[in-house]
mmCIF file of C-alpha atoms and ligand atoms in Angstrom:
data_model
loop_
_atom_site.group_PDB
_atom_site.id
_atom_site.type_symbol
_atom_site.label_atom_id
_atom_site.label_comp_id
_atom_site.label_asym_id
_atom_site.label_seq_id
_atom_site.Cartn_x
_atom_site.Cartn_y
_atom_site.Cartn_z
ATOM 1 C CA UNK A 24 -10.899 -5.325 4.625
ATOM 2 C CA UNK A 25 -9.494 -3.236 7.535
ATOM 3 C CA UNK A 26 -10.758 0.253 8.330
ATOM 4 C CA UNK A 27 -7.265 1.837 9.201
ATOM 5 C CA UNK A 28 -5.772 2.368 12.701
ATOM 6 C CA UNK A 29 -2.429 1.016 13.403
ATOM 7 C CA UNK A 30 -3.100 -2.627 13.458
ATOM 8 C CA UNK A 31 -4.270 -3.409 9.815
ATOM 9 C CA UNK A 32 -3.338 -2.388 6.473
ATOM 10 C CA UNK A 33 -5.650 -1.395 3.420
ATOM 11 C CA UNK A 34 -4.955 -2.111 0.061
ATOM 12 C CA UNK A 35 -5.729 -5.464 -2.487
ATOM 13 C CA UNK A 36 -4.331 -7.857 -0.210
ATOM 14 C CA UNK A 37 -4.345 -7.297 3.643
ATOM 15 C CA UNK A 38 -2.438 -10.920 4.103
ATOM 16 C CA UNK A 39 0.146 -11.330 6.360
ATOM 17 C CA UNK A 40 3.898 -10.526 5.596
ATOM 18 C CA UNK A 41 7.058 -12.089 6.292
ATOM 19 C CA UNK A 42 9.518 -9.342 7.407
ATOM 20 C CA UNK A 43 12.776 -9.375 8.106
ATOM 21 C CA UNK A 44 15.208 -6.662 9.446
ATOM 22 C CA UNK A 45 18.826 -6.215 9.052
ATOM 23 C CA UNK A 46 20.231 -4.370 11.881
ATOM 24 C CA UNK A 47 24.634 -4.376 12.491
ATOM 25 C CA UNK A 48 24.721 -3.561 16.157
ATOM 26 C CA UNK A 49 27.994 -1.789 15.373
ATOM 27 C CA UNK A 50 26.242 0.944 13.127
ATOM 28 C CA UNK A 51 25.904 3.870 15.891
ATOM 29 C CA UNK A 52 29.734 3.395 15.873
ATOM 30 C CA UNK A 53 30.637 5.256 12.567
ATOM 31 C CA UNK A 54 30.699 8.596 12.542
ATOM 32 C CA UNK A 55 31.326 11.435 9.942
ATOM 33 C CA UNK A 56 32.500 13.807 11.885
ATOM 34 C CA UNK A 57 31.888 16.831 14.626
ATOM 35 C CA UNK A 58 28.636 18.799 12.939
ATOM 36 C CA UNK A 59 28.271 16.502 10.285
ATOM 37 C CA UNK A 60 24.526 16.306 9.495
ATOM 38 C CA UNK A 61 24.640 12.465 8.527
ATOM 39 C CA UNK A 62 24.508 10.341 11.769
ATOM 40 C CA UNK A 63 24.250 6.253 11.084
ATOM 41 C CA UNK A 64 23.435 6.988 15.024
ATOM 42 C CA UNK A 65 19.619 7.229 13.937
ATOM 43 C CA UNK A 66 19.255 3.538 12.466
ATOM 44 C CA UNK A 67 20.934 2.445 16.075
ATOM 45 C CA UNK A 68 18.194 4.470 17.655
ATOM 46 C CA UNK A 69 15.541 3.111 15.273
ATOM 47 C CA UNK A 70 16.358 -0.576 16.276
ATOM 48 C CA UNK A 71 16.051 0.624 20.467
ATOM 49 C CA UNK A 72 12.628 2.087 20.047
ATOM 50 C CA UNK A 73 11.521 -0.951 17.809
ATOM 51 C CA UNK A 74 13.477 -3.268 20.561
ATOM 52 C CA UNK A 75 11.572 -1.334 23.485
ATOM 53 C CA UNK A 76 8.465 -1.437 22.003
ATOM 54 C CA UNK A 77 8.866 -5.370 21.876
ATOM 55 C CA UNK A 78 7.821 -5.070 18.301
ATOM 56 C CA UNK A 79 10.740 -6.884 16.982
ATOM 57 C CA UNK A 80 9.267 -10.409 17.633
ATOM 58 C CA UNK A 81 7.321 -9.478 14.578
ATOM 59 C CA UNK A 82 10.418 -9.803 12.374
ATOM 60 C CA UNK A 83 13.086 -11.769 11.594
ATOM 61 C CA UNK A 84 15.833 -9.793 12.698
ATOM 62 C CA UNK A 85 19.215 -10.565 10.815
ATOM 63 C CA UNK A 86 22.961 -8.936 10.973
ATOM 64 C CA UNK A 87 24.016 -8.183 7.480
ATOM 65 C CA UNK A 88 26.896 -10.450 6.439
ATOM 66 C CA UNK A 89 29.137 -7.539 5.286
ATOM 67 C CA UNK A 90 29.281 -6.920 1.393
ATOM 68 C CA UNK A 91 32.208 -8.723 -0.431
ATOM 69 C CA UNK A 92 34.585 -6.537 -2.170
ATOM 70 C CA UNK A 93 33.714 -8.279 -5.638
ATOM 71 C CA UNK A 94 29.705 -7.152 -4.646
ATOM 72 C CA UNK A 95 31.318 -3.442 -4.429
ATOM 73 C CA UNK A 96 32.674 -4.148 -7.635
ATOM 74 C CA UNK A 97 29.820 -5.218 -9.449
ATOM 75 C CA UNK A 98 28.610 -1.833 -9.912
ATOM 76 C CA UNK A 99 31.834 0.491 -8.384
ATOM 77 C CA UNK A 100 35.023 1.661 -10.567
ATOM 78 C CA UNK A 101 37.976 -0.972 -9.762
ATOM 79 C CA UNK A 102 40.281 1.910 -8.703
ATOM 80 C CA UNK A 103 37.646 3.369 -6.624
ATOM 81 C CA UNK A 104 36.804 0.678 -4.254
ATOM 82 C CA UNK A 105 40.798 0.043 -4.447
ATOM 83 C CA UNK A 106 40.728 3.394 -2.466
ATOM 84 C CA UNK A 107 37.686 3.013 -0.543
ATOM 85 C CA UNK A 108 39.752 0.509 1.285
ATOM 86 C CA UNK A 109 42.893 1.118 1.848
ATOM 87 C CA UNK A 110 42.009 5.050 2.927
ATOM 88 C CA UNK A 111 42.565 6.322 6.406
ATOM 89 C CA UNK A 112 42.047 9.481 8.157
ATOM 90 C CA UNK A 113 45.746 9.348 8.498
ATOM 91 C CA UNK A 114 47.110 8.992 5.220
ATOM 92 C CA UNK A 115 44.692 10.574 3.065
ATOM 93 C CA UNK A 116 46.913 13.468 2.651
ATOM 94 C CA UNK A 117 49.077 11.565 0.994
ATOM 95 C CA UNK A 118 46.362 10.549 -1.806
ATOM 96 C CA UNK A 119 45.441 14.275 -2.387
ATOM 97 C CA UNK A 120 44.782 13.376 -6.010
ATOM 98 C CA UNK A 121 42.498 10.459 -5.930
ATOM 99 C CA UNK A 122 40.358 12.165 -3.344
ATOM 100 C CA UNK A 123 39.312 14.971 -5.641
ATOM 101 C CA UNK A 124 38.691 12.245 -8.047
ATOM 102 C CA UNK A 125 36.649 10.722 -6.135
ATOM 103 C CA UNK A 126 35.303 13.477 -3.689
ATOM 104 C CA UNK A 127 36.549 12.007 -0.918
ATOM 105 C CA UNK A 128 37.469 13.966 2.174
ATOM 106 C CA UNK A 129 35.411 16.867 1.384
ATOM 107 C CA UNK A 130 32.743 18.074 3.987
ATOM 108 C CA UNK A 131 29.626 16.062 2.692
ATOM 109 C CA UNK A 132 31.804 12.593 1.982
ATOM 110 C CA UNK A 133 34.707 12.673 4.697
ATOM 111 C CA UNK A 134 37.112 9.919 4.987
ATOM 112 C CA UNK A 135 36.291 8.403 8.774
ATOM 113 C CA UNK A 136 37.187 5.479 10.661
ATOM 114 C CA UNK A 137 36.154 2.428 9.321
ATOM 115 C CA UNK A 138 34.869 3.930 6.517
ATOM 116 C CA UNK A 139 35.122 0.739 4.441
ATOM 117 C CA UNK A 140 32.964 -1.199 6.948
ATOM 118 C CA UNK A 141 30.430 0.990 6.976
ATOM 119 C CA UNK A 142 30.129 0.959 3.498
ATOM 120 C CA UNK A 143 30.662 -3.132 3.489
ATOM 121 C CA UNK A 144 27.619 -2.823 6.421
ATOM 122 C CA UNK A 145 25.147 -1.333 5.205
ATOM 123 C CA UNK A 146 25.716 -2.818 1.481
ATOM 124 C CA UNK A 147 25.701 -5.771 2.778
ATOM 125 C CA UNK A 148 22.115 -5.319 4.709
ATOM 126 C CA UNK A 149 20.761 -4.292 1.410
ATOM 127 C CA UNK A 150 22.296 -7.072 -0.502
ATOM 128 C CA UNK A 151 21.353 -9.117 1.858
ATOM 129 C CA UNK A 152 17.720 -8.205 1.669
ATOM 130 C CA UNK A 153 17.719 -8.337 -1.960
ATOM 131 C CA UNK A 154 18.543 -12.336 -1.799
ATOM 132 C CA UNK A 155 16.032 -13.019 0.792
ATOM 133 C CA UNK A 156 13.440 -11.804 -1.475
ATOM 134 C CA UNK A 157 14.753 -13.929 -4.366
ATOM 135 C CA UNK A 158 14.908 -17.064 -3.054
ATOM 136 C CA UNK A 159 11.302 -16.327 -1.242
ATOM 137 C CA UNK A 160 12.130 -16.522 2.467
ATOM 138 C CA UNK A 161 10.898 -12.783 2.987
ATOM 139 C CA UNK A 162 8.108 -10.954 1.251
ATOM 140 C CA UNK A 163 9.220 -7.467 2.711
ATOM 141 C CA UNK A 164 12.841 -6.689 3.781
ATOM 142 C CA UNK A 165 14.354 -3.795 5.573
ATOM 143 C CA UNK A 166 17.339 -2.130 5.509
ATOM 144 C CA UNK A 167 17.448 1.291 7.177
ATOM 145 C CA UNK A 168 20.896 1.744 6.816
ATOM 146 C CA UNK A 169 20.740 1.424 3.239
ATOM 147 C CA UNK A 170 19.541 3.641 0.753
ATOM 148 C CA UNK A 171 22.308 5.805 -0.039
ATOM 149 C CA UNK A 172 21.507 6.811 -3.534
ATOM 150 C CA UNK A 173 23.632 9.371 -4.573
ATOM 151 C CA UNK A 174 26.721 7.436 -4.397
ATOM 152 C CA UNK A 175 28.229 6.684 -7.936
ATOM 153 C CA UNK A 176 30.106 4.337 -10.069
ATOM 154 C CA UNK A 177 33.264 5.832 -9.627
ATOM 155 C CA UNK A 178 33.208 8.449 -6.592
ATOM 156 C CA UNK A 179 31.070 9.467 -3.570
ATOM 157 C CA UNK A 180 28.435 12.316 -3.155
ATOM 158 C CA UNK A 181 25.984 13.902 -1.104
ATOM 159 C CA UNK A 182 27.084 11.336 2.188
ATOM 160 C CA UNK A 183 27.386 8.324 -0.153
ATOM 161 C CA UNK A 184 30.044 6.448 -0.470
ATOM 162 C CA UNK A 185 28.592 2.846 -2.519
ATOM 163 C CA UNK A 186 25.339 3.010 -3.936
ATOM 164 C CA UNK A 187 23.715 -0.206 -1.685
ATOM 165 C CA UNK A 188 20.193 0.352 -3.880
ATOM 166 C CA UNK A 189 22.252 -0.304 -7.632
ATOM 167 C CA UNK A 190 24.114 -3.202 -6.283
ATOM 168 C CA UNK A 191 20.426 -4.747 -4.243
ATOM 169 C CA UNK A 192 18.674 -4.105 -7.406
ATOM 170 C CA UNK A 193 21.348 -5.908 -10.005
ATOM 171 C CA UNK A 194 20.808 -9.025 -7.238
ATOM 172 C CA UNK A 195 17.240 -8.675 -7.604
ATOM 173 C CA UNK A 196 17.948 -8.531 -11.868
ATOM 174 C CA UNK A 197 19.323 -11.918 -11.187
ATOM 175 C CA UNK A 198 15.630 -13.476 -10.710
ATOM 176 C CA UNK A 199 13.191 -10.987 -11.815
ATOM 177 C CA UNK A 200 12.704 -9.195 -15.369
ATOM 178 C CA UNK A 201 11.184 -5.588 -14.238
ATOM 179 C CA UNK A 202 12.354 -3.960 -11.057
ATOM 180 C CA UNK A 203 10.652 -0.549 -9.874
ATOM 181 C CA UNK A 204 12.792 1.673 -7.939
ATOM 182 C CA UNK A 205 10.708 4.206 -5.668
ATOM 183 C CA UNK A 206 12.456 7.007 -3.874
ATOM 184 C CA UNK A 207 10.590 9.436 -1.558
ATOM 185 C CA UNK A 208 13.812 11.293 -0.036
ATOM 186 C CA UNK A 209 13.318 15.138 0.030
ATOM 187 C CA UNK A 210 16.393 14.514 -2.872
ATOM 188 C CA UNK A 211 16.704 13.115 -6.137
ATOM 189 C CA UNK A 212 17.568 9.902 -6.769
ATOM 190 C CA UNK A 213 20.244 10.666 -9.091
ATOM 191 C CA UNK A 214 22.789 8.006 -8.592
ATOM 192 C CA UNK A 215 20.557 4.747 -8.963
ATOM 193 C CA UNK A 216 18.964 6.781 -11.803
ATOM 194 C CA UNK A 217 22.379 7.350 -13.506
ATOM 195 C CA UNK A 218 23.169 3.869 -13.411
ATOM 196 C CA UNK A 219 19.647 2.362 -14.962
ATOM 197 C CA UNK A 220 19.209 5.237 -16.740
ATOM 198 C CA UNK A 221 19.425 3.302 -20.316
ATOM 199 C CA UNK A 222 17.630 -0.217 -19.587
ATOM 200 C CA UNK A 223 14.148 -0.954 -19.208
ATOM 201 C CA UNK A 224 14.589 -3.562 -16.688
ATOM 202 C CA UNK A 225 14.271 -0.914 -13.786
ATOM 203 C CA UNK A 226 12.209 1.836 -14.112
ATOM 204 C CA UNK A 227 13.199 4.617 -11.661
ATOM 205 C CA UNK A 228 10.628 6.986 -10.220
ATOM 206 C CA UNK A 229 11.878 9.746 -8.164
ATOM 207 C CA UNK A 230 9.688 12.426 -5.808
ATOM 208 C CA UNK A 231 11.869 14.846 -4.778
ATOM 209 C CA UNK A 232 12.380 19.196 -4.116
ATOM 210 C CA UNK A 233 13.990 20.809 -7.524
ATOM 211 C CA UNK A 234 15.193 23.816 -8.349
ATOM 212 C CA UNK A 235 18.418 25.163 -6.360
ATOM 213 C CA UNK A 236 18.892 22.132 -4.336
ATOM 214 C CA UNK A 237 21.150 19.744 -3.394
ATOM 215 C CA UNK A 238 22.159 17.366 -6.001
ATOM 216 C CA UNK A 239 20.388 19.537 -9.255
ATOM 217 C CA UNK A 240 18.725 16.786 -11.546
ATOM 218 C CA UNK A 241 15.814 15.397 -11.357
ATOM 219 C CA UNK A 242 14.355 17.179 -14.289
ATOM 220 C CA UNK A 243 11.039 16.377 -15.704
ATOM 221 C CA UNK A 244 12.007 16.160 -18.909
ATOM 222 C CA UNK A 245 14.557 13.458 -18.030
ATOM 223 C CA UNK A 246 13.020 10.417 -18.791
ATOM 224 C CA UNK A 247 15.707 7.697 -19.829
ATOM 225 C CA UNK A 248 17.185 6.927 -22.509
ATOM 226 C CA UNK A 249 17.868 4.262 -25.552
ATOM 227 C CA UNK A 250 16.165 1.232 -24.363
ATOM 228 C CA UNK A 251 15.836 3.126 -20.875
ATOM 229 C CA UNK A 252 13.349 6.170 -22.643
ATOM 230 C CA UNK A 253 10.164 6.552 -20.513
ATOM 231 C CA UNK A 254 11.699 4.130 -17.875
ATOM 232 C CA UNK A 255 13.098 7.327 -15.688
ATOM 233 C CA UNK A 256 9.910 9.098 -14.380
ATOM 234 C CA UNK A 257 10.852 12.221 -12.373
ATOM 235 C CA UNK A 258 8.531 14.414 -9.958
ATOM 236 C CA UNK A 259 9.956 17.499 -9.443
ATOM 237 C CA UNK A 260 8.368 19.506 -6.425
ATOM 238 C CA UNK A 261 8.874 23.095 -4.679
ATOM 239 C CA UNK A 262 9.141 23.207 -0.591
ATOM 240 C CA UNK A 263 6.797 22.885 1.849
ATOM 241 C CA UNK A 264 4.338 19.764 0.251
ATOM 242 C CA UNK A 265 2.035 18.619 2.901
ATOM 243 C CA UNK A 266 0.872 14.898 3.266
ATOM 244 C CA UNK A 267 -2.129 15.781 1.012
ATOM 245 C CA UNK A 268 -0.802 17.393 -1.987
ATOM 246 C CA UNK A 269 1.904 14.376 -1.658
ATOM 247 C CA UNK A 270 -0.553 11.701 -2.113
ATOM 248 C CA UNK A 271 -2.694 13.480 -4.769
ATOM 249 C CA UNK A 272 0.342 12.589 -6.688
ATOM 250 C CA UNK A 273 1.912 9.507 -5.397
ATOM 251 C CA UNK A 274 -1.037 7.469 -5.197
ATOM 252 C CA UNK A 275 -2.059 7.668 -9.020
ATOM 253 C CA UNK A 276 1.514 7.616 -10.319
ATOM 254 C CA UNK A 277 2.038 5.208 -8.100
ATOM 255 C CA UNK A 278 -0.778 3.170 -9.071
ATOM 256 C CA UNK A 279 -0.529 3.802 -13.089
ATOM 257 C CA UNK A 280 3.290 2.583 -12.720
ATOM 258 C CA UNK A 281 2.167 -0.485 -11.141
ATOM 259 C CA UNK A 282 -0.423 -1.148 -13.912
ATOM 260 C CA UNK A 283 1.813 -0.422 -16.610
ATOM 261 C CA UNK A 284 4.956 -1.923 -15.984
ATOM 262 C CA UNK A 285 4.109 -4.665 -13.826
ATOM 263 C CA UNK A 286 7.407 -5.243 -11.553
ATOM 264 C CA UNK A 287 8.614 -8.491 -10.160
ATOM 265 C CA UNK A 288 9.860 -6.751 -7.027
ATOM 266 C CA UNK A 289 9.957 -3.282 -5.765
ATOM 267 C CA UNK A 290 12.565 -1.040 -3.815
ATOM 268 C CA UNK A 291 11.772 1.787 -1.881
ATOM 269 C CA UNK A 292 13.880 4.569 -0.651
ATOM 270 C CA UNK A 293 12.166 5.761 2.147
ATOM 271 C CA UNK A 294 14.185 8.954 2.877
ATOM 272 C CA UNK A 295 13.031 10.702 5.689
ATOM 273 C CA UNK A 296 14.314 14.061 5.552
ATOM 274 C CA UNK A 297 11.202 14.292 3.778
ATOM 275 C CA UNK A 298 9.747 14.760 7.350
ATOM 276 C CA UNK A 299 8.301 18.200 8.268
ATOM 277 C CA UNK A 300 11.157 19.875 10.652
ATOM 278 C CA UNK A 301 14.538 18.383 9.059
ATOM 279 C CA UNK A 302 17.690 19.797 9.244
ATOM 280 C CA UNK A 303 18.199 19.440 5.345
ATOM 281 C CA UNK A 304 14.648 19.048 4.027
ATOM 282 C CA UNK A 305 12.224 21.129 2.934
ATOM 283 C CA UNK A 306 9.024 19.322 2.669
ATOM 284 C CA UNK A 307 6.249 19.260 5.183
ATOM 285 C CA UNK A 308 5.152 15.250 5.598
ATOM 286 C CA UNK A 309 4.505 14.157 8.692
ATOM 287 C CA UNK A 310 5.602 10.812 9.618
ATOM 288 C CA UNK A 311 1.497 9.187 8.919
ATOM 289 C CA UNK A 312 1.915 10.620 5.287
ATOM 290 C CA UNK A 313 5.492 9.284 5.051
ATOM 291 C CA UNK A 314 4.650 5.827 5.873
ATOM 292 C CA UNK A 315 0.976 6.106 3.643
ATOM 293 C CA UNK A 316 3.767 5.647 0.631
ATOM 294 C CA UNK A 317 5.595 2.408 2.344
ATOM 295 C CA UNK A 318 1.448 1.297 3.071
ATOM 296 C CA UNK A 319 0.724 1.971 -0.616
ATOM 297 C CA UNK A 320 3.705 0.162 -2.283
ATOM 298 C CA UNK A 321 2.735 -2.972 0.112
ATOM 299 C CA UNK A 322 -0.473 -3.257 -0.734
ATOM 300 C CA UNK A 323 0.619 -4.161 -4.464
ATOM 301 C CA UNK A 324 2.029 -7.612 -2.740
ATOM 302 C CA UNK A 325 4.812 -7.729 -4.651
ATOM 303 C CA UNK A 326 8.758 -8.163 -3.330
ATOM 304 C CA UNK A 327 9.338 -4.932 -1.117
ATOM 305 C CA UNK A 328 12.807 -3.846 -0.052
ATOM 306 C CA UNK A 329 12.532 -0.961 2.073
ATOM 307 C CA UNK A 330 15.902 1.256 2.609
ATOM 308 C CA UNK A 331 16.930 4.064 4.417
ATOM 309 C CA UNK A 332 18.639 7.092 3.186
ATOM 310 C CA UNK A 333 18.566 10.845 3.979
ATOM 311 C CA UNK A 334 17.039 12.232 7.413
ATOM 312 C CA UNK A 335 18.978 14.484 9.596
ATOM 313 C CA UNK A 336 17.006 15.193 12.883
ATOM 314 C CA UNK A 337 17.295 11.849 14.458
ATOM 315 C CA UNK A 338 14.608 11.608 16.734
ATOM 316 C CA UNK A 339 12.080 12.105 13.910
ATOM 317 C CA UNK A 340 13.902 9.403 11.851
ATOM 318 C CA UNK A 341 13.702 7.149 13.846
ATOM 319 C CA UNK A 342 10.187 7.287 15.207
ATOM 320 C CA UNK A 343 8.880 7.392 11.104
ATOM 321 C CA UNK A 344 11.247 4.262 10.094
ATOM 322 C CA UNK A 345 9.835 2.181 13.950
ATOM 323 C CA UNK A 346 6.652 3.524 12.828
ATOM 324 C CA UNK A 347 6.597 2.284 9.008
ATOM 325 C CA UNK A 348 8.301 -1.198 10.491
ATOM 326 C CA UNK A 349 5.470 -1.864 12.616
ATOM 327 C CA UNK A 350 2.565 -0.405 11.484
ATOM 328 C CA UNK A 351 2.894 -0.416 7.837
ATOM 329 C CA UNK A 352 4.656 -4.266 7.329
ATOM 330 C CA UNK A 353 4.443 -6.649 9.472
ATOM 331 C CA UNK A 354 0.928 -6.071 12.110
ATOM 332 C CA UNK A 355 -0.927 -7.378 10.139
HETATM 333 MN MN1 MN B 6 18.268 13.137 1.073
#
């Protein structure tokens, strides 16, 4: 066993992973807009420090083939992808309607340039990911672009446009039977709840702030439903949780949802406006008790797809994801 430091994880099984990383080297590119708190700028910077730190030679680094548009569809509305592509900056006033319906070109999910892409990219990274773990080439696989899980079937929210976590976990549902879907953003996971909310193949389990804030559910009392009852867990919390009152909760829930549903693979959301000092969050982690979840969920040696999602000052983004890359998968 290994006694901590940065070199060697704890847990059941200290073993060596195989890790691979998809990185699009044209991500920095897109950009919301002028004061717009979502910046895909911070996965570009995440890749530098990992690049400068010479860490990446522990990985298998890989540029996501872009998601196909039938991939969109497998979870997203026909008509809504229809519009996802063919909408510009430039004509979207001309599709007034089917933006509200969509909640497009509103302040939190503005129509940019190459806004189809982007959503194609970082999809695709997460897709990608998902298959690697299937047919066994990877035993942990990152996607820091991913993870935007508010997005829903048939419209955008809260920065997301496609939901890349629903469409990496249905790949996943192609070879394994259980699939446990962990999300540590400072929000609830709403939109990859929504859409498992009535199977027990995924069970969904959710830390996140409640009460007035940003997107509302995440009740405790919401627990699934039909076949899907008790396969929704939800962890409600009030601003300003410290690493230690954190992991006096994620470690045994953690550890009794591992024992009782026994996934095949596991995907983690590993929000990090979460972090102590974001523009958006309201918790108090610092980046150590961040990455002591993505250290946990390893050390079950199961399947691990590790996404992005929220985070909105950049340079603490992307020192916790280089920091949960190297320290917490592959070192080891
Ligand atoms: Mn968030």
């Amino acid at each position: 066993m290994n006694t901590g430091g940065n070199s060697l994880p704890s847990g059941p099984d200290g073993s060596k992973r195989k890790v691979c990383y998809f990185h699009d080297p044209d991500i920095g590119n897109y950009y919301y807009g002028i004061g717009h708190p979502m910046r895909p700028y911070r996965t570009a910077m995440t890749f530098s420090l990992l690049k400068n730190y010479n860490l990446l030679q522990h990985m298998q680094v890989f540029k996501p083939a872009p998601a196909q548009e039938t991939d969109l569809r497998s979870f997203h509305a026909d008509d809504y992808v229809d519009f996802l592509k063919r909408v510009t900056p430039e004509n979207q006033k001309e599709h007034l309607l089917q933006l509200k319906r969509f909640n497009l070109g509103v302040f939190d999910c503005p129509v940019f340039d190459g806004l189809y892409s982007y959503c194609r990219s970082y999809a695709g990274g997460s897709i990608s990911g998902a298959v690697r773990l299937n047919n066994g080439l990877s035993d942990i696989a990152v996607n820091w672009a991913g993870g935007l899980h508010h997005a829903k079937n048939c419209g955008a929210s809260g920065f997301c446009y496609v939901n890349d976590i629903v469409l990496a976990i249905l790949e996943l549902l192609a070879n394994h039977q259980r699939v446990l879907y962990v999300d540590i953003d400072v929000h609830h996971g709403d939109g990859v709840e929504e859409a498992f909310y009535t199977t027990d193949r995924v069970m969904t389990v959710s830390f996140h702030k409640f009460g007035n804030y940003f997107p509302g559910t995440g009740h405790i009392l919401d627990i699934g439903y039909g076949e899907g009852k008790y396969y929704s867990v939800n962890i409600p919390l009030h601003e300003g949780i410290d690493d230690e009152s954190y992991q006096l909760l994620f470690k045994p829930i953690m550890s009794k949802v591992m024992e009782v549903y026994r996934p095949e693979a596991v995907v983690l959301q590993c929000g990090a406006d979460s972090l102590s000092g974001d523009r958006l969050g309201r918790f108090n982690l610092t980046v150590k008790g961040h990455a002591e979840c993505v250290k946990y969920m390893r050390s079950f040696n199961v399947p691990l797809l590790l996404l992005g999602g929220g985070g909105y000052t950049l340079r603490n983004v992307a020192r916790c994801w280089c920091y949960e890359v190297f320290s917490r998968t592959s070192l080891n």
